[in-house]
Amino acid sequence: MTHPLLSVEALTMRFGGLTAVDALSFEARAGEITAVIGPNGAGKTTVFNCITGFYRPTEGALRLTHASGATYPLASMAGHLITRRAQVARTFQNIRLFAGMTVLENLLVAQHNTLMPNVANGLLAVFGLGGHRRAERAAIEKAKLWMEAIGLTDRADDPAGSLPYGDQRRLEIARAMCTDPVLLCLDEPAAGLNPRESDDLSSLLMRIRDGRDVAGRCSLLLIEHDMGVVMRISDHVVVLDHGRKISDGTPEQVRADPHVIAAYLGEGDEGDDAVTEAAL
Amino acid sequence: MAYALQQLINGLTLGMIYGLIAVGYTMVYGIIGMINFAHGDIFMVGAFLSLISLTVLSGLGITSVPLALALTLVFAAGIAGLYGWTVERVAYRPLRGSFRLAPLISAIGMSIVLQNFVQVSQGARVKPMPEMLPGGIKLLTEDNFAVQLSWMQIAITIVTLLLLVAFTYLVTRTPLGRAMRACEQDQKMAGLLGIDTDRTISITFVIGAALAAVAGLMFLLYYGVIDFYIGFIAGVKAFTAAVLGGIGSLPGAVLGGLAIGLIETFWSAYFSVQYKDVAAFSILVLVLIFMPTGLLGRADVEKV
Amino acid sequence: MLRDAAVSAVIAFGLFGAMIGLKTEVGVQTIELTPRPYLVLAAVVLVFFGRLALLAWKKSRPAGTPKRGRITAVANKAGRYLTPVVLVLTITLPFYAERYYVDLGVLVLTYVMLGWGLNIVVGLAGLLDLGYVAFYAVGAYSYALIAQNFGLGFWTCLPLAGILAAFWGVLLGFPVLRLRGDYLAIVTLAFGEIIRVVILNWTSLTGGPNGLSGIPRPTLFGLVFNSSGGEGSFAEFFGIEPNISQRGIFLFYVILGLALLTNWVSLRLRRLPLGRAWEALREDEIACRALGIDVTVTKLTAFAMGACFAGFAGAFFATRQAFISPESFTFIESAIVLAIVVLGGLGSQIGVALAAVVMIGGGELFRDFQEYRMLIFGGALVIMMVVRPRGLVSGRTPSVSLGDKRHISADMMTEGHG
C-alpha cells in the first residue's frame, strides 16, 4: 500500500504581491505519515488550505488517488466535495469544535453525508421515513467506537467546549475520522499539549495509520512544530522555507540535511521552543 | 443633453448628502465592526434640530442667511454628536464582547426609539421649510430647458468638501486619528499600548453623528420637507453607499455616496420614481453578492 | 453618585432641550414653535433620579453575582412543567375567555408561529434574517391572488402559499447566503423592502396601497362561518344558533394547529441530521465545510423552511383579515418577530412562545398609549439586550445522548460567522 496518494505538482499560491507557496512539489504515499515542517511563515498552512479547498491555488495541480485508482483534482473541487468525494479530512490549528454541542453530537455531525445523502431524504426523515433510524443507530455505534479510541466515552454528553484542551484536540481528530477519510490533514495537532498528551497523540496517530485499535484507518499529512513528535512518528518529512521545498526524505535524512539546519538556525530560536509558536 | 446635465448636478448634490451619512457608517463599522442601525435616525434627528434652530434664529430676528446657517450647523452637529455619544454609551457599550446578534438588535431598538421619540415630541406631520437660498446660476439653456446650478447646491458642495478635507486631516494627521486607526486594526492591542479605546470609540460616534447632522441640515434645506421617517430610507441608502465604496474606507464612502446619488437621480428621471428605492436596494444586493469588498475596500482573505 | 446623576441630567438637558422643549408646528405660512419648558424639566428630573436609582441599585448588588445561571436553571426546569400547563390553557381558551381574548389569542398565536418559523433560521441555523416579513407577505398575497383569480379555497391554497414562500426563500437566499452575519441582515432587509415596494406599486396585480379585499374565509370541511346561518353553514349543520364568534373560535384553532405544526416540525428536525447540521453551522461554518457538509444547501433548507412557515402564517393572516395591504408588511414587523425570537432565547421553543405573549399581549396593554407603544417597544429591546442578551430561556438541550440529557448553558455556545 505505497502508491502515491497525494501528489502536489508545482503548487503556487500568491496573495496580492506576496508569494506564500512557490512551485512546491511533493508526494504523500498511502499508509504513511507525511509531515510538512518549516519555520514560521514557510507557507505550511497555506499548502493545507489549498489541499482542503479553503484556498484556490494560483497555479499548479493537486491530485489525490484512491486505492481504487480513482483520481481527484483537488485544486478545482468545491470545498465540501473534497471531504465528501475525495475523502480528505482536516483539523485546524485553532481547534474548531462545535463548542455548544456534545461530544456525541460533534461526532454525528461529521457523519452528516452518510446520514443524509440528500435534502429530500433529510426532509422525509421528519415523518420517520427514509430508513433514517437505522442509519442513526449505526452512526451512534461508530461514534461510540471513536469515543472509546480517544478515551472520552464517559464525557459523551458533555459539551465539547467544556473539555480540557488535550481532549478537544483528540476529539477534533476523531470527528475528522468520522468522515471516513483516506487522507487526514492535521494542522499542528500537538500545539499546546504537554509531553504526556503529546505522547498519547503520537500513539493515536500511529494507530490511525496502522488501523490498530481504532475504528478507521487512513494516511496522514501533518504540519507540526514539535520535532519530537515529527521525528518519532513520521515516515516521510517535507521541509519548507519561504514557500519552497528545501528538503524531502526520511526523518533521518532530513535531520542531517545542511539546508534544513541552515534554515532553522537562520531563523533563530526555532526548534527548541517551537511548540509555543502559535501562528504560522 | 441639458436635461441629463441637470440630473448630473442634482445627483451629485444628493450624493454629497449620502456620502456624509455614509462616512459615519463606515467609521463605526471600521472601528467596532457593527452596523450602527440608528445612524440614519441620528441624521433625521439632525434635520429636526436644524429645523428648530433655523426657526428660533429667524424668530430672534437674525436675517443674515450665512450666519443663521453657520449657527445652525454648529448647533445641530453639537447636539447630534451628543445623541451619538448617548446612543453608544447606552445601547452599544454595555454589549461590547457580547454575542454577535446583541448589538445589532440593540441598534434596531435604538433606531425605533429615536424615530418614535421624534414622532412623539415633534408630531407625525410632515414639516415644510421655506426656501432659504433661492435662485442660482443659469449654466446654459437648450430648447427652453435651463440648466440651473442653485446656490443651495453650491453651498452643499462647498460645505461637504470642506468637512471632508477637515475630516481627512483629522484621521490621517492627528493623534486622535492615529488612535482611531489603531483601534480599527486591533482594539485589544491598542488598549494595551495605552490608547483609551472607550474614549476613541465614543469620539468616533460623536464625529459620525455630527457629520450625519450636517447631512440632515442639507437634506432639510435641499428638499424643504422632513418627517420622522426619513432616517430609515436614507440610512439604508447611505449604508449601501458605504458598502459600494468599500466598508471601512473613507474616500470610498464619499465615492459610494456620489454613485448612489447619481444612480437614484437618473433612475428617477429616466425610469420610474416609484421604484427609486428599489434601485438603491438592488444595488446593495448586487454589490454585496458580486463585489463584497466594494470599490476601494481591502480584499479580505478568510482566516482558517 | 450625585455628581454622576447631575452630569446625566445635564446631558439629558442637551438631548431634550430643543427636541422636547420646542415643538415645531406647521403654521399658515411658516413653521411656528411652541415652547414646552415644563416637559423638558420633567424629562431632566426623570433622568436625574433614574440614574441615581440605577447607580444605587448597582452599588447595593454585590459585584459578579453568578445569578444568571440559577435563573436559567430554574426557568428550564419550570419550562418542563410549564409547557403542558400552557398548552392546556391555550387549547381551552375559547371555553372560558371572552371573544376579545380569543381574538387576541389568534393574534398572539400568529406571532408565536412566525417566531417559531424564524427561530429555525436565526435560532438554529444562526442566519440573521431582517426581511422575514417578505415571506409573510408572499404567503398572504399568494393566497389572496390565487383565491381571487382561480377560486380555490383556503385549505387548497395553504400549502401553495407555503411552497411559494419557500420558493422565494430559495430564490432570494441562494445568492446571498454566503454573506457574513451583518451583511446578510442588511441584504435580507433590502429584500424585504424591495418586495414591499413592488407590492405597493404593482397596482394592476396587487391593488397597490389600497390592497386586496374580499379574500375568502376558511371553511370547515366546506362548512362556512357567518352571522346569518343558512344553507351550508356551520351553524345550520350542527343545528346551533349562528354567531360570529364561532368563526373567531374556528380561526383560533386553525392558527393553533398551524403553530403546533411549526413547533412539531422544528422540534423533530432538530433531532435529525439536517437540524444538527443547522446548529453546527451556527457554531462554526468553517468546521462544517471541512466535514463535507454542503454549507449553501444546508443554509438554503433552513431559509426555505422558515420562509415556508411564514407563508403559511401569511395565508392565515389574509384569510383572517379578509383584507391585506402593503402596510401590514413593513420592516417593523420583521423587527417585532426577530425581537420575539431573541427575547425568547435563540433556539428555545417555549421561550419564543412566552416572548410572543409578553410582546404582543403586552403591546395590547399599551393600546391606549398608541403613540408611545413603539417608543416603549424600542426601549424594551435595548434594555433586554443590555440586561439579558441571551433571552428569557437560553442554552440548549442536546439533540441526542447516551445517558441523561443535560442542559447546555448559553455561555458554552458560540456563533460562527454565518
mmCIF file of C-alpha atoms in Angstrom, chain B:
data_model
loop_
_atom_site.group_PDB
_atom_site.id
_atom_site.type_symbol
_atom_site.label_atom_id
_atom_site.label_comp_id
_atom_site.label_asym_id
_atom_site.label_seq_id
_atom_site.Cartn_x
_atom_site.Cartn_y
_atom_site.Cartn_z
ATOM 1 C CA MET B 1 -28.406 66.715 -23.087
ATOM 2 C CA ALA B 2 -29.309 69.685 -20.944
ATOM 3 C CA TYR B 3 -31.746 67.526 -19.023
ATOM 4 C CA ALA B 4 -29.054 64.950 -18.377
ATOM 5 C CA LEU B 5 -26.661 67.652 -17.222
ATOM 6 C CA GLN B 6 -29.257 68.930 -14.759
ATOM 7 C CA GLN B 7 -29.717 65.392 -13.445
ATOM 8 C CA LEU B 8 -25.984 65.068 -13.075
ATOM 9 C CA ILE B 9 -25.881 68.210 -10.924
ATOM 10 C CA ASN B 10 -28.838 67.087 -8.837
ATOM 11 C CA GLY B 11 -27.429 63.603 -8.475
ATOM 12 C CA LEU B 12 -24.063 64.836 -7.283
ATOM 13 C CA THR B 13 -25.689 67.099 -4.691
ATOM 14 C CA LEU B 14 -27.802 64.264 -3.372
ATOM 15 C CA GLY B 15 -24.715 62.085 -3.437
ATOM 16 C CA MET B 16 -22.871 64.541 -1.182
ATOM 17 C CA ILE B 17 -25.597 64.138 1.413
ATOM 18 C CA TYR B 18 -25.470 60.337 1.233
ATOM 19 C CA GLY B 19 -21.693 60.482 1.342
ATOM 20 C CA LEU B 20 -21.719 62.444 4.595
ATOM 21 C CA ILE B 21 -24.016 59.899 6.222
ATOM 22 C CA ALA B 22 -22.025 57.012 4.776
ATOM 23 C CA VAL B 23 -18.837 58.279 6.433
ATOM 24 C CA GLY B 24 -20.473 57.668 9.826
ATOM 25 C CA TYR B 25 -21.419 54.098 8.915
ATOM 26 C CA THR B 26 -18.026 53.288 7.562
ATOM 27 C CA MET B 27 -16.171 54.734 10.563
ATOM 28 C CA VAL B 28 -18.240 52.870 13.096
ATOM 29 C CA TYR B 29 -18.077 49.661 11.109
ATOM 30 C CA GLY B 30 -14.353 50.055 10.753
ATOM 31 C CA ILE B 31 -13.756 50.555 14.437
ATOM 32 C CA ILE B 32 -16.181 48.187 16.159
ATOM 33 C CA GLY B 33 -17.376 46.056 13.269
ATOM 34 C CA MET B 34 -21.079 46.630 13.703
ATOM 35 C CA ILE B 35 -23.743 48.235 11.562
ATOM 36 C CA ASN B 36 -24.912 51.238 13.544
ATOM 37 C CA PHE B 37 -28.533 50.818 12.662
ATOM 38 C CA ALA B 38 -29.528 54.011 14.454
ATOM 39 C CA HIS B 39 -27.215 56.156 12.345
ATOM 40 C CA GLY B 40 -29.903 57.018 9.786
ATOM 41 C CA ASP B 41 -32.105 58.176 12.636
ATOM 42 C CA ILE B 42 -29.363 60.395 14.007
ATOM 43 C CA PHE B 43 -29.385 62.013 10.572
ATOM 44 C CA MET B 44 -33.142 62.520 10.951
ATOM 45 C CA VAL B 45 -32.682 63.997 14.432
ATOM 46 C CA GLY B 46 -30.073 66.326 12.935
ATOM 47 C CA ALA B 47 -32.580 67.504 10.346
ATOM 48 C CA PHE B 48 -35.132 68.244 13.084
ATOM 49 C CA LEU B 49 -32.568 70.047 15.215
ATOM 50 C CA SER B 50 -31.707 72.177 12.201
ATOM 51 C CA LEU B 51 -35.349 72.989 11.612
ATOM 52 C CA ILE B 52 -35.797 74.032 15.231
ATOM 53 C CA SER B 53 -32.617 76.079 15.223
ATOM 54 C CA LEU B 54 -33.435 77.898 11.990
ATOM 55 C CA THR B 55 -36.910 78.692 13.256
ATOM 56 C CA VAL B 56 -35.550 80.023 16.550
ATOM 57 C CA LEU B 57 -32.950 82.133 14.773
ATOM 58 C CA SER B 58 -35.484 83.665 12.412
ATOM 59 C CA GLY B 59 -37.668 84.319 15.450
ATOM 60 C CA LEU B 60 -34.751 86.123 17.079
ATOM 61 C CA GLY B 61 -34.514 88.351 14.055
ATOM 62 C CA ILE B 62 -31.277 87.048 12.588
ATOM 63 C CA THR B 63 -31.777 87.717 8.913
ATOM 64 C CA SER B 64 -28.292 87.039 7.611
ATOM 65 C CA VAL B 65 -28.603 83.671 5.899
ATOM 66 C CA PRO B 66 -24.929 82.645 6.148
ATOM 67 C CA LEU B 67 -24.865 83.486 9.856
ATOM 68 C CA ALA B 68 -28.080 81.574 10.533
ATOM 69 C CA LEU B 69 -26.785 78.572 8.607
ATOM 70 C CA ALA B 70 -23.423 78.615 10.342
ATOM 71 C CA LEU B 71 -25.000 78.809 13.787
ATOM 72 C CA THR B 72 -27.448 76.055 12.913
ATOM 73 C CA LEU B 73 -24.670 73.870 11.591
ATOM 74 C CA VAL B 74 -22.758 74.164 14.833
ATOM 75 C CA PHE B 75 -25.850 73.670 16.991
ATOM 76 C CA ALA B 76 -27.209 70.695 15.060
ATOM 77 C CA ALA B 77 -23.818 68.993 14.788
ATOM 78 C CA GLY B 78 -23.146 69.553 18.510
ATOM 79 C CA ILE B 79 -26.439 68.228 19.798
ATOM 80 C CA ALA B 80 -26.479 65.351 17.309
ATOM 81 C CA GLY B 81 -22.977 64.494 18.487
ATOM 82 C CA LEU B 82 -24.395 64.274 21.981
ATOM 83 C CA TYR B 83 -27.075 61.935 20.652
ATOM 84 C CA GLY B 84 -24.403 59.812 19.023
ATOM 85 C CA TRP B 85 -22.444 59.674 22.269
ATOM 86 C CA THR B 86 -25.533 58.737 24.278
ATOM 87 C CA VAL B 87 -26.577 56.014 21.846
ATOM 88 C CA GLU B 88 -23.161 54.418 22.041
ATOM 89 C CA ARG B 89 -22.976 54.732 25.809
ATOM 90 C CA VAL B 90 -26.461 53.384 26.488
ATOM 91 C CA ALA B 91 -27.074 50.826 23.783
ATOM 92 C CA TYR B 92 -23.738 49.592 22.484
ATOM 93 C CA ARG B 93 -21.012 49.900 25.084
ATOM 94 C CA PRO B 94 -22.582 47.537 27.612
ATOM 95 C CA LEU B 95 -22.809 44.966 24.832
ATOM 96 C CA ARG B 96 -19.220 45.050 23.715
ATOM 97 C CA GLY B 97 -17.947 41.495 23.712
ATOM 98 C CA SER B 98 -21.450 40.119 23.997
ATOM 99 C CA PHE B 99 -22.747 37.647 21.471
ATOM 100 C CA ARG B 100 -22.963 38.558 17.833
ATOM 101 C CA LEU B 101 -26.624 39.459 17.428
ATOM 102 C CA ALA B 102 -26.967 41.527 20.581
ATOM 103 C CA PRO B 103 -25.539 44.870 19.377
ATOM 104 C CA LEU B 104 -27.426 44.669 16.113
ATOM 105 C CA ILE B 105 -30.737 44.116 17.862
ATOM 106 C CA SER B 106 -29.955 46.815 20.375
ATOM 107 C CA ALA B 107 -29.230 49.116 17.425
ATOM 108 C CA ILE B 108 -32.571 48.283 15.836
ATOM 109 C CA GLY B 109 -34.204 49.078 19.176
ATOM 110 C CA MET B 110 -32.362 52.385 19.359
ATOM 111 C CA SER B 111 -33.476 53.235 15.847
ATOM 112 C CA ILE B 112 -37.102 52.587 16.794
ATOM 113 C CA VAL B 113 -36.665 54.654 19.957
ATOM 114 C CA LEU B 114 -35.244 57.648 18.086
ATOM 115 C CA GLN B 115 -37.907 57.527 15.401
ATOM 116 C CA ASN B 116 -40.736 57.351 17.857
ATOM 117 C CA PHE B 117 -39.176 59.845 20.229
ATOM 118 C CA VAL B 118 -39.188 62.401 17.436
ATOM 119 C CA GLN B 119 -42.684 61.393 16.409
ATOM 120 C CA VAL B 120 -43.936 61.858 19.955
ATOM 121 C CA SER B 121 -42.031 65.052 20.712
ATOM 122 C CA GLN B 122 -42.381 66.768 17.343
ATOM 123 C CA GLY B 123 -45.506 65.220 15.894
ATOM 124 C CA ALA B 124 -46.007 62.863 12.980
ATOM 125 C CA ARG B 125 -46.841 65.530 10.419
ATOM 126 C CA VAL B 126 -44.526 66.388 7.576
ATOM 127 C CA LYS B 127 -42.672 69.630 8.335
ATOM 128 C CA PRO B 128 -42.187 72.036 5.467
ATOM 129 C CA MET B 129 -39.469 74.642 5.461
ATOM 130 C CA PRO B 130 -39.411 77.809 3.395
ATOM 131 C CA GLU B 131 -36.581 78.039 0.906
ATOM 132 C CA MET B 132 -33.630 79.906 2.392
ATOM 133 C CA LEU B 133 -31.331 80.310 -0.553
ATOM 134 C CA PRO B 134 -33.486 80.830 -3.632
ATOM 135 C CA GLY B 135 -32.042 81.325 -7.054
ATOM 136 C CA GLY B 136 -28.820 80.177 -8.634
ATOM 137 C CA ILE B 137 -26.682 80.358 -11.704
ATOM 138 C CA LYS B 138 -28.138 79.517 -15.090
ATOM 139 C CA LEU B 139 -25.472 77.447 -16.767
ATOM 140 C CA LEU B 140 -26.984 77.045 -20.211
ATOM 141 C CA THR B 141 -30.329 76.945 -21.936
ATOM 142 C CA GLU B 142 -31.288 74.399 -24.532
ATOM 143 C CA ASP B 143 -34.750 74.007 -26.064
ATOM 144 C CA ASN B 144 -36.304 76.128 -23.350
ATOM 145 C CA PHE B 145 -34.761 73.950 -20.695
ATOM 146 C CA ALA B 146 -32.457 75.886 -18.423
ATOM 147 C CA VAL B 147 -29.744 74.013 -16.584
ATOM 148 C CA GLN B 148 -29.581 75.543 -13.174
ATOM 149 C CA LEU B 149 -26.946 75.287 -10.504
ATOM 150 C CA SER B 150 -28.696 76.628 -7.431
ATOM 151 C CA TRP B 151 -26.946 78.483 -4.620
ATOM 152 C CA MET B 152 -28.150 75.721 -2.375
ATOM 153 C CA GLN B 153 -26.326 73.094 -4.403
ATOM 154 C CA ILE B 154 -23.189 75.194 -4.398
ATOM 155 C CA ALA B 155 -23.432 75.643 -0.637
ATOM 156 C CA ILE B 156 -23.966 71.918 -0.063
ATOM 157 C CA THR B 157 -20.992 71.030 -2.215
ATOM 158 C CA ILE B 158 -18.678 73.520 -0.562
ATOM 159 C CA VAL B 159 -19.641 72.565 2.969
ATOM 160 C CA THR B 160 -19.314 68.863 2.229
ATOM 161 C CA LEU B 161 -15.914 69.255 0.647
ATOM 162 C CA LEU B 162 -14.644 71.435 3.483
ATOM 163 C CA LEU B 163 -15.862 68.958 6.064
ATOM 164 C CA LEU B 164 -14.294 66.058 4.243
ATOM 165 C CA VAL B 165 -10.965 67.811 3.974
ATOM 166 C CA ALA B 166 -11.043 68.655 7.676
ATOM 167 C CA PHE B 167 -12.075 65.136 8.495
ATOM 168 C CA THR B 168 -9.397 63.519 6.362
ATOM 169 C CA TYR B 169 -6.828 65.717 8.074
ATOM 170 C CA LEU B 170 -8.189 64.609 11.440
ATOM 171 C CA VAL B 171 -7.954 60.923 10.630
ATOM 172 C CA THR B 172 -4.595 60.937 8.881
ATOM 173 C CA ARG B 173 -2.618 63.622 10.696
ATOM 174 C CA THR B 174 -3.706 63.881 14.311
ATOM 175 C CA PRO B 175 -3.060 61.682 17.361
ATOM 176 C CA LEU B 176 -6.805 61.131 17.624
ATOM 177 C CA GLY B 177 -6.899 59.857 14.056
ATOM 178 C CA ARG B 178 -3.979 57.564 14.801
ATOM 179 C CA ALA B 179 -5.774 56.213 17.848
ATOM 180 C CA MET B 180 -8.856 55.574 15.738
ATOM 181 C CA ARG B 181 -6.900 53.707 13.109
ATOM 182 C CA ALA B 182 -5.117 51.704 15.784
ATOM 183 C CA CYS B 183 -8.435 50.654 17.339
ATOM 184 C CA GLU B 184 -9.622 49.670 13.900
ATOM 185 C CA GLN B 185 -6.649 47.351 13.434
ATOM 186 C CA ASP B 186 -6.678 45.700 16.824
ATOM 187 C CA GLN B 187 -8.695 47.025 19.711
ATOM 188 C CA LYS B 188 -7.121 44.898 22.399
ATOM 189 C CA MET B 189 -3.607 45.720 21.325
ATOM 190 C CA ALA B 190 -4.410 49.433 21.055
ATOM 191 C CA GLY B 191 -5.710 49.250 24.613
ATOM 192 C CA LEU B 192 -2.517 47.570 25.811
ATOM 193 C CA LEU B 193 -0.488 50.317 24.188
ATOM 194 C CA GLY B 194 -2.224 52.900 26.295
ATOM 195 C CA ILE B 195 -4.917 54.114 23.939
ATOM 196 C CA ASP B 196 -8.191 54.826 25.704
ATOM 197 C CA THR B 197 -10.333 52.685 23.415
ATOM 198 C CA ASP B 198 -13.628 53.604 25.084
ATOM 199 C CA ARG B 199 -12.940 57.245 24.531
ATOM 200 C CA THR B 200 -11.785 56.723 20.960
ATOM 201 C CA ILE B 201 -14.930 54.783 20.116
ATOM 202 C CA SER B 202 -17.090 57.460 21.740
ATOM 203 C CA ILE B 203 -15.394 60.160 19.707
ATOM 204 C CA THR B 204 -15.932 58.130 16.542
ATOM 205 C CA PHE B 205 -19.640 58.040 17.266
ATOM 206 C CA VAL B 206 -19.718 61.761 18.041
ATOM 207 C CA ILE B 207 -17.952 62.672 14.799
ATOM 208 C CA GLY B 208 -20.118 60.328 12.749
ATOM 209 C CA ALA B 209 -23.270 61.762 14.313
ATOM 210 C CA ALA B 210 -22.114 65.341 13.751
ATOM 211 C CA LEU B 211 -21.489 64.653 10.067
ATOM 212 C CA ALA B 212 -24.891 62.985 9.802
ATOM 213 C CA ALA B 213 -26.477 66.064 11.378
ATOM 214 C CA VAL B 214 -24.824 68.284 8.775
ATOM 215 C CA ALA B 215 -26.280 65.967 6.148
ATOM 216 C CA GLY B 216 -29.639 66.393 7.926
ATOM 217 C CA LEU B 217 -29.385 70.173 7.677
ATOM 218 C CA MET B 218 -28.600 69.907 3.980
ATOM 219 C CA PHE B 219 -31.435 67.499 3.393
ATOM 220 C CA LEU B 220 -33.793 69.931 5.085
ATOM 221 C CA LEU B 221 -32.570 72.862 3.006
ATOM 222 C CA TYR B 222 -32.484 70.884 -0.231
ATOM 223 C CA TYR B 223 -35.852 69.165 -0.065
ATOM 224 C CA GLY B 224 -37.622 71.633 2.195
ATOM 225 C CA VAL B 225 -39.662 68.913 3.927
ATOM 226 C CA ILE B 226 -38.791 66.415 6.623
ATOM 227 C CA ASP B 227 -40.615 63.913 8.775
ATOM 228 C CA PHE B 228 -39.619 61.431 11.433
ATOM 229 C CA TYR B 229 -39.349 58.585 8.918
ATOM 230 C CA ILE B 230 -36.650 59.970 6.597
ATOM 231 C CA GLY B 231 -33.868 58.331 8.575
ATOM 232 C CA PHE B 232 -34.712 54.750 7.709
ATOM 233 C CA ILE B 233 -34.582 55.004 3.923
ATOM 234 C CA ALA B 234 -31.706 57.499 3.893
ATOM 235 C CA GLY B 235 -29.858 55.265 6.345
ATOM 236 C CA VAL B 236 -30.168 52.165 4.179
ATOM 237 C CA LYS B 237 -29.087 54.134 1.126
ATOM 238 C CA ALA B 238 -26.102 55.622 2.902
ATOM 239 C CA PHE B 239 -25.191 52.169 4.130
ATOM 240 C CA THR B 240 -25.387 50.989 0.537
ATOM 241 C CA ALA B 241 -23.037 53.827 -0.343
ATOM 242 C CA ALA B 242 -20.601 52.739 2.356
ATOM 243 C CA VAL B 243 -20.678 49.138 1.130
ATOM 244 C CA LEU B 244 -20.367 50.177 -2.501
ATOM 245 C CA GLY B 245 -17.342 52.288 -1.688
ATOM 246 C CA GLY B 246 -15.802 49.529 0.375
ATOM 247 C CA ILE B 247 -16.737 49.446 4.035
ATOM 248 C CA GLY B 248 -14.041 50.937 6.230
ATOM 249 C CA SER B 249 -12.749 53.247 3.508
ATOM 250 C CA LEU B 250 -13.491 56.956 3.938
ATOM 251 C CA PRO B 251 -12.919 58.099 0.351
ATOM 252 C CA GLY B 252 -14.902 55.012 -0.641
ATOM 253 C CA ALA B 253 -17.872 56.192 1.416
ATOM 254 C CA VAL B 254 -17.941 59.527 -0.384
ATOM 255 C CA LEU B 255 -17.459 57.900 -3.756
ATOM 256 C CA GLY B 256 -20.213 55.399 -2.972
ATOM 257 C CA GLY B 257 -22.480 58.240 -1.845
ATOM 258 C CA LEU B 258 -21.977 60.075 -5.114
ATOM 259 C CA ALA B 259 -22.628 56.909 -7.078
ATOM 260 C CA ILE B 260 -25.851 56.168 -5.203
ATOM 261 C CA GLY B 261 -26.989 59.790 -5.569
ATOM 262 C CA LEU B 262 -26.379 59.696 -9.314
ATOM 263 C CA ILE B 263 -27.990 56.302 -9.827
ATOM 264 C CA GLU B 264 -31.047 57.308 -7.859
ATOM 265 C CA THR B 265 -31.456 60.630 -9.685
ATOM 266 C CA PHE B 266 -31.007 59.194 -13.147
ATOM 267 C CA TRP B 267 -33.215 56.231 -12.359
ATOM 268 C CA SER B 268 -35.990 58.581 -11.201
ATOM 269 C CA ALA B 269 -35.516 60.848 -14.193
ATOM 270 C CA TYR B 270 -35.492 58.195 -16.873
ATOM 271 C CA PHE B 271 -37.262 55.139 -15.469
ATOM 272 C CA SER B 272 -39.604 55.428 -12.583
ATOM 273 C CA VAL B 273 -39.822 57.475 -9.451
ATOM 274 C CA GLN B 274 -41.866 54.868 -7.598
ATOM 275 C CA TYR B 275 -39.143 52.285 -7.904
ATOM 276 C CA LYS B 276 -36.226 54.556 -6.995
ATOM 277 C CA ASP B 277 -35.769 52.908 -3.610
ATOM 278 C CA VAL B 278 -35.800 49.521 -5.301
ATOM 279 C CA ALA B 279 -32.910 50.727 -7.444
ATOM 280 C CA ALA B 280 -30.826 51.642 -4.404
ATOM 281 C CA PHE B 281 -31.667 48.418 -2.558
ATOM 282 C CA SER B 282 -30.960 46.300 -5.621
ATOM 283 C CA ILE B 283 -27.550 47.895 -5.928
ATOM 284 C CA LEU B 284 -26.871 46.995 -2.316
ATOM 285 C CA VAL B 285 -27.743 43.380 -3.015
ATOM 286 C CA LEU B 286 -25.762 43.226 -6.250
ATOM 287 C CA VAL B 287 -22.682 44.845 -4.755
ATOM 288 C CA LEU B 288 -22.673 42.535 -1.763
ATOM 289 C CA ILE B 289 -23.009 39.487 -3.977
ATOM 290 C CA PHE B 290 -20.566 40.337 -6.718
ATOM 291 C CA MET B 291 -18.177 42.846 -5.175
ATOM 292 C CA PRO B 292 -18.286 42.432 -1.407
ATOM 293 C CA THR B 293 -15.128 44.457 -0.877
ATOM 294 C CA GLY B 294 -16.608 47.444 -2.721
ATOM 295 C CA LEU B 295 -14.780 49.908 -4.918
ATOM 296 C CA LEU B 296 -11.978 50.872 -2.571
ATOM 297 C CA GLY B 297 -12.180 48.219 0.111
ATOM 298 C CA ARG B 298 -9.394 45.873 1.060
ATOM 299 C CA ALA B 299 -9.643 42.274 -0.013
ATOM 300 C CA ASP B 300 -10.436 40.138 2.964
ATOM 301 C CA VAL B 301 -8.699 36.779 2.986
ATOM 302 C CA GLU B 302 -10.603 34.241 5.001
ATOM 303 C CA LYS B 303 -8.611 33.170 8.034
ATOM 304 C CA VAL B 304 -8.813 29.490 8.657
#
